[in-house]
Amino acid sequence: MLTKISPSPTDEIFRKHVKELIDTAKKEILVIAGELGSYKFPDLKWAMRRALQRGIKIRIYATNPTQAVINGLVDRGCEIYVGEKIKDHYLIVDAKSWVHSKPHPPILGVREGEAHINEPQKAQKLVAQFNQLVLQAKAKKTAQWNQDPLWTALQNPPDWGVETDSSRLEEEFL
């Protein structure tokens, strides 16, 4: 069954379809995305958390996620692979249903797409596409904290050549 998804001011129609599909997952959710901006919406973040609590395996291929998003998802049990930019973005559930997000600028209110429910033949092709993206030499599985700039700075603080000893702070104001 195909449902067209029209743009809405805060992408709420798109998010509703994605949330409903996530909530139907029984085994696995695959995501092919860009920067994973949808994860910043509480309704989708909570849907992903509920799926993980139900024991659903979540694997994500993304092209430009922030380290904060990677850390949050990996901490909750998702597998994330980072690779080259792709045109179309998908959420595939149980290799039978999916939501397609058509290419759009990274602004709110212009996203449109399609929801395909119980169409396993096309879903199998998308699963194969996901697996191919993950197997590419340039896609790498990410880990928590290893690239977080704040974590790196705390582990090995840079030397800026500026004295930061605060024990003589009162002398500066006399």
PDB file of C-alpha atoms in Angstrom:
ATOM      1  CA  MET A   1       0.000   0.000   0.000  1.00  0.00           C
ATOM      2  CA  LEU A   2       1.446   3.362  -1.061  1.00  0.00           C
ATOM      3  CA  THR A   3       0.773   6.601   0.801  1.00  0.00           C
ATOM      4  CA  LYS A   4       2.117   9.908  -0.529  1.00  0.00           C
ATOM      5  CA  ILE A   5       3.532  12.203   2.150  1.00  0.00           C
ATOM      6  CA  SER A   6       3.122  15.926   1.503  1.00  0.00           C
ATOM      7  CA  PRO A   7       5.215  18.674   3.103  1.00  0.00           C
ATOM      8  CA  SER A   8       3.960  20.049   6.424  1.00  0.00           C
ATOM      9  CA  PRO A   9       5.218  23.008   8.520  1.00  0.00           C
ATOM     10  CA  THR A  10       7.207  20.928  11.025  1.00  0.00           C
ATOM     11  CA  ASP A  11       7.402  17.703   8.982  1.00  0.00           C
ATOM     12  CA  GLU A  12       4.776  16.277  11.333  1.00  0.00           C
ATOM     13  CA  ILE A  13       3.044  14.238   8.610  1.00  0.00           C
ATOM     14  CA  PHE A  14       6.329  12.608   7.600  1.00  0.00           C
ATOM     15  CA  ARG A  15       7.263  11.986  11.236  1.00  0.00           C
ATOM     16  CA  LYS A  16       3.851  10.416  11.924  1.00  0.00           C
ATOM     17  CA  HIS A  17       4.366   7.846   9.159  1.00  0.00           C
ATOM     18  CA  VAL A  18       7.921   7.080  10.313  1.00  0.00           C
ATOM     19  CA  LYS A  19       6.856   6.723  13.960  1.00  0.00           C
ATOM     20  CA  GLU A  20       3.977   4.404  13.064  1.00  0.00           C
ATOM     21  CA  LEU A  21       6.277   2.223  10.980  1.00  0.00           C
ATOM     22  CA  ILE A  22       8.927   2.070  13.723  1.00  0.00           C
ATOM     23  CA  ASP A  23       6.229   1.044  16.208  1.00  0.00           C
ATOM     24  CA  THR A  24       5.262  -1.942  13.990  1.00  0.00           C
ATOM     25  CA  ALA A  25       8.818  -3.350  13.844  1.00  0.00           C
ATOM     26  CA  LYS A  26       9.181  -6.938  15.024  1.00  0.00           C
ATOM     27  CA  LYS A  27      12.820  -7.791  14.085  1.00  0.00           C
ATOM     28  CA  GLU A  28      14.936  -5.119  12.413  1.00  0.00           C
ATOM     29  CA  ILE A  29      14.993  -1.492  11.349  1.00  0.00           C
ATOM     30  CA  LEU A  30      17.417  -0.263   8.694  1.00  0.00           C
ATOM     31  CA  VAL A  31      18.003   3.439   8.066  1.00  0.00           C
ATOM     32  CA  ILE A  32      19.712   5.012   5.063  1.00  0.00           C
ATOM     33  CA  ALA A  33      20.081   8.717   5.826  1.00  0.00           C
ATOM     34  CA  GLY A  34      22.219  11.823   5.746  1.00  0.00           C
ATOM     35  CA  GLU A  35      22.865  13.640   9.000  1.00  0.00           C
ATOM     36  CA  LEU A  36      20.092  11.867  10.975  1.00  0.00           C
ATOM     37  CA  GLY A  37      18.365  15.167  11.686  1.00  0.00           C
ATOM     38  CA  SER A  38      15.051  13.385  12.296  1.00  0.00           C
ATOM     39  CA  TYR A  39      16.540  11.879  15.455  1.00  0.00           C
ATOM     40  CA  LYS A  40      16.393  15.333  17.027  1.00  0.00           C
ATOM     41  CA  PHE A  41      12.580  15.170  17.080  1.00  0.00           C
ATOM     42  CA  PRO A  42      11.412  13.717  20.416  1.00  0.00           C
ATOM     43  CA  ASP A  43       8.613  11.629  18.881  1.00  0.00           C
ATOM     44  CA  LEU A  44      11.049   9.787  16.590  1.00  0.00           C
ATOM     45  CA  LYS A  45      13.740   9.493  19.264  1.00  0.00           C
ATOM     46  CA  TRP A  46      11.212   7.924  21.643  1.00  0.00           C
ATOM     47  CA  ALA A  47       9.936   5.556  18.928  1.00  0.00           C
ATOM     48  CA  MET A  48      13.506   4.353  18.319  1.00  0.00           C
ATOM     49  CA  ARG A  49      14.024   3.879  22.067  1.00  0.00           C
ATOM     50  CA  ARG A  50      10.802   1.863  22.347  1.00  0.00           C
ATOM     51  CA  ALA A  51      11.916  -0.319  19.437  1.00  0.00           C
ATOM     52  CA  LEU A  52      15.271  -0.965  21.099  1.00  0.00           C
ATOM     53  CA  GLN A  53      13.524  -1.813  24.367  1.00  0.00           C
ATOM     54  CA  ARG A  54      11.427  -4.367  22.448  1.00  0.00           C
ATOM     55  CA  GLY A  55      14.672  -5.978  21.249  1.00  0.00           C
ATOM     56  CA  ILE A  56      14.520  -4.662  17.689  1.00  0.00           C
ATOM     57  CA  LYS A  57      17.910  -4.562  15.950  1.00  0.00           C
ATOM     58  CA  ILE A  58      18.592  -1.107  14.488  1.00  0.00           C
ATOM     59  CA  ARG A  59      21.314  -0.571  11.894  1.00  0.00           C
ATOM     60  CA  ILE A  60      21.956   2.849  10.384  1.00  0.00           C
ATOM     61  CA  TYR A  61      23.942   4.027   7.362  1.00  0.00           C
ATOM     62  CA  ALA A  62      24.469   7.791   7.523  1.00  0.00           C
ATOM     63  CA  THR A  63      26.604  10.214   5.585  1.00  0.00           C
ATOM     64  CA  ASN A  64      27.147  13.111   7.953  1.00  0.00           C
ATOM     65  CA  PRO A  65      25.806  12.550  11.485  1.00  0.00           C
ATOM     66  CA  THR A  66      27.071  14.643  14.358  1.00  0.00           C
ATOM     67  CA  GLN A  67      29.107  12.863  16.994  1.00  0.00           C
ATOM     68  CA  ALA A  68      26.441  13.693  19.582  1.00  0.00           C
ATOM     69  CA  VAL A  69      23.807  11.816  17.541  1.00  0.00           C
ATOM     70  CA  ILE A  70      26.204   8.899  16.980  1.00  0.00           C
ATOM     71  CA  ASN A  71      26.961   8.731  20.710  1.00  0.00           C
ATOM     72  CA  GLY A  72      23.276   8.733  21.654  1.00  0.00           C
ATOM     73  CA  LEU A  73      22.362   5.996  19.196  1.00  0.00           C
ATOM     74  CA  VAL A  74      25.385   3.774  19.868  1.00  0.00           C
ATOM     75  CA  ASP A  75      24.833   4.150  23.617  1.00  0.00           C
ATOM     76  CA  ARG A  76      21.316   2.792  23.167  1.00  0.00           C
ATOM     77  CA  GLY A  77      22.446  -0.181  21.076  1.00  0.00           C
ATOM     78  CA  CYS A  78      22.243   0.902  17.433  1.00  0.00           C
ATOM     79  CA  GLU A  79      24.902   0.006  14.857  1.00  0.00           C
ATOM     80  CA  ILE A  80      25.963   3.051  12.851  1.00  0.00           C
ATOM     81  CA  TYR A  81      27.973   3.069   9.640  1.00  0.00           C
ATOM     82  CA  VAL A  82      29.252   6.305   8.135  1.00  0.00           C
ATOM     83  CA  GLY A  83      29.920   6.489   4.420  1.00  0.00           C
ATOM     84  CA  GLU A  84      29.578   8.511   1.241  1.00  0.00           C
ATOM     85  CA  LYS A  85      26.658  10.812   0.517  1.00  0.00           C
ATOM     86  CA  ILE A  86      23.573   9.273  -1.061  1.00  0.00           C
ATOM     87  CA  LYS A  87      20.611  10.891  -2.776  1.00  0.00           C
ATOM     88  CA  ASP A  88      17.555   9.115  -1.371  1.00  0.00           C
ATOM     89  CA  HIS A  89      16.914   8.262   2.259  1.00  0.00           C
ATOM     90  CA  TYR A  90      14.926   5.300   3.570  1.00  0.00           C
ATOM     91  CA  LEU A  91      13.661   3.678   6.740  1.00  0.00           C
ATOM     92  CA  ILE A  92      13.073  -0.055   6.155  1.00  0.00           C
ATOM     93  CA  VAL A  93      11.218  -2.187   8.688  1.00  0.00           C
ATOM     94  CA  ASP A  94      11.369  -5.988   8.804  1.00  0.00           C
ATOM     95  CA  ALA A  95      12.347  -6.164   5.113  1.00  0.00           C
ATOM     96  CA  LYS A  96       8.756  -5.597   4.066  1.00  0.00           C
ATOM     97  CA  SER A  97       7.738  -1.951   4.603  1.00  0.00           C
ATOM     98  CA  TRP A  98       9.560   1.343   4.208  1.00  0.00           C
ATOM     99  CA  VAL A  99       9.354   5.120   4.124  1.00  0.00           C
ATOM    100  CA  HIS A 100      11.175   7.045   1.399  1.00  0.00           C
ATOM    101  CA  SER A 101      12.310  10.619   2.015  1.00  0.00           C
ATOM    102  CA  LYS A 102      12.786  12.433  -1.271  1.00  0.00           C
ATOM    103  CA  PRO A 103      15.835  14.696  -1.643  1.00  0.00           C
ATOM    104  CA  HIS A 104      15.258  18.084  -0.017  1.00  0.00           C
ATOM    105  CA  PRO A 105      17.238  20.986   1.435  1.00  0.00           C
ATOM    106  CA  PRO A 106      18.027  20.615   5.140  1.00  0.00           C
ATOM    107  CA  ILE A 107      15.209  22.896   6.278  1.00  0.00           C
ATOM    108  CA  LEU A 108      11.997  22.190   8.126  1.00  0.00           C
ATOM    109  CA  GLY A 109       8.699  21.990   6.274  1.00  0.00           C
ATOM    110  CA  VAL A 110       9.778  20.908   2.781  1.00  0.00           C
ATOM    111  CA  ARG A 111      10.236  17.153   3.262  1.00  0.00           C
ATOM    112  CA  GLU A 112       8.006  14.905   1.224  1.00  0.00           C
ATOM    113  CA  GLY A 113       8.057  11.225   0.509  1.00  0.00           C
ATOM    114  CA  GLU A 114       6.173   7.978   0.370  1.00  0.00           C
ATOM    115  CA  ALA A 115       5.200   5.273   2.840  1.00  0.00           C
ATOM    116  CA  HIS A 116       5.086   1.728   1.461  1.00  0.00           C
ATOM    117  CA  ILE A 117       3.414  -0.813   3.707  1.00  0.00           C
ATOM    118  CA  ASN A 118       3.771  -4.559   3.131  1.00  0.00           C
ATOM    119  CA  GLU A 119       5.698  -4.435  -0.153  1.00  0.00           C
ATOM    120  CA  PRO A 120       8.442  -7.017   0.513  1.00  0.00           C
ATOM    121  CA  GLN A 121       9.806  -7.282  -3.054  1.00  0.00           C
ATOM    122  CA  LYS A 122      10.959  -3.661  -3.201  1.00  0.00           C
ATOM    123  CA  ALA A 123      11.922  -3.764   0.479  1.00  0.00           C
ATOM    124  CA  GLN A 124      14.303  -6.661  -0.255  1.00  0.00           C
ATOM    125  CA  LYS A 125      16.029  -4.485  -2.871  1.00  0.00           C
ATOM    126  CA  LEU A 126      16.424  -1.705  -0.308  1.00  0.00           C
ATOM    127  CA  VAL A 127      17.869  -4.183   2.211  1.00  0.00           C
ATOM    128  CA  ALA A 128      20.378  -5.265  -0.451  1.00  0.00           C
ATOM    129  CA  GLN A 129      21.204  -1.594  -1.112  1.00  0.00           C
ATOM    130  CA  PHE A 130      21.762  -1.053   2.621  1.00  0.00           C
ATOM    131  CA  ASN A 131      24.052  -4.076   2.836  1.00  0.00           C
ATOM    132  CA  GLN A 132      25.995  -2.895  -0.204  1.00  0.00           C
ATOM    133  CA  LEU A 133      26.470   0.564   1.324  1.00  0.00           C
ATOM    134  CA  VAL A 134      27.702  -0.975   4.584  1.00  0.00           C
ATOM    135  CA  LEU A 135      30.127  -3.274   2.770  1.00  0.00           C
ATOM    136  CA  GLN A 136      31.704  -0.431   0.809  1.00  0.00           C
ATOM    137  CA  ALA A 137      35.310   0.128   1.719  1.00  0.00           C
ATOM    138  CA  LYS A 138      34.576   3.728   2.695  1.00  0.00           C
ATOM    139  CA  ALA A 139      31.771   2.890   5.126  1.00  0.00           C
ATOM    140  CA  LYS A 140      33.000   2.294   8.630  1.00  0.00           C
ATOM    141  CA  LYS A 141      31.233   1.212  11.759  1.00  0.00           C
ATOM    142  CA  THR A 142      31.467   3.969  14.325  1.00  0.00           C
ATOM    143  CA  ALA A 143      32.006   3.729  18.031  1.00  0.00           C
ATOM    144  CA  GLN A 144      30.998   5.923  20.880  1.00  0.00           C
ATOM    145  CA  TRP A 145      33.248   8.767  22.042  1.00  0.00           C
ATOM    146  CA  ASN A 146      36.191   8.042  19.780  1.00  0.00           C
ATOM    147  CA  GLN A 147      35.714  11.152  17.667  1.00  0.00           C
ATOM    148  CA  ASP A 148      33.940  13.464  20.064  1.00  0.00           C
ATOM    149  CA  PRO A 149      35.987  16.697  20.099  1.00  0.00           C
ATOM    150  CA  LEU A 150      35.267  17.438  23.771  1.00  0.00           C
ATOM    151  CA  TRP A 151      36.212  13.879  24.823  1.00  0.00           C
ATOM    152  CA  THR A 152      39.420  14.097  22.778  1.00  0.00           C
ATOM    153  CA  ALA A 153      40.296  17.473  24.299  1.00  0.00           C
ATOM    154  CA  LEU A 154      39.683  16.189  27.820  1.00  0.00           C
ATOM    155  CA  GLN A 155      41.872  13.129  27.236  1.00  0.00           C
ATOM    156  CA  ASN A 156      44.710  15.096  25.644  1.00  0.00           C
ATOM    157  CA  PRO A 157      44.293  18.834  26.297  1.00  0.00           C
ATOM    158  CA  PRO A 158      45.896  21.027  23.628  1.00  0.00           C
ATOM    159  CA  ASP A 159      48.701  23.361  24.681  1.00  0.00           C
ATOM    160  CA  TRP A 160      47.670  26.840  23.569  1.00  0.00           C
ATOM    161  CA  GLY A 161      50.795  28.428  25.060  1.00  0.00           C
ATOM    162  CA  VAL A 162      48.739  30.407  27.561  1.00  0.00           C
ATOM    163  CA  GLU A 163      49.315  30.083  31.264  1.00  0.00           C
ATOM    164  CA  THR A 164      46.131  28.923  32.961  1.00  0.00           C
ATOM    165  CA  ASP A 165      47.289  28.703  36.567  1.00  0.00           C
ATOM    166  CA  SER A 166      44.535  30.298  38.643  1.00  0.00           C
ATOM    167  CA  SER A 167      46.464  30.196  41.936  1.00  0.00           C
ATOM    168  CA  ARG A 168      47.743  33.761  41.323  1.00  0.00           C
ATOM    169  CA  LEU A 169      44.448  35.175  40.062  1.00  0.00           C
ATOM    170  CA  GLU A 170      44.160  37.674  42.910  1.00  0.00           C
ATOM    171  CA  GLU A 171      47.517  39.228  41.912  1.00  0.00           C
ATOM    172  CA  GLU A 172      46.092  40.191  38.528  1.00  0.00           C
ATOM    173  CA  PHE A 173      43.415  42.349  40.123  1.00  0.00           C
ATOM    174  CA  LEU A 174      45.675  44.223  42.594  1.00  0.00           C
TER     175      LEU A 174
END
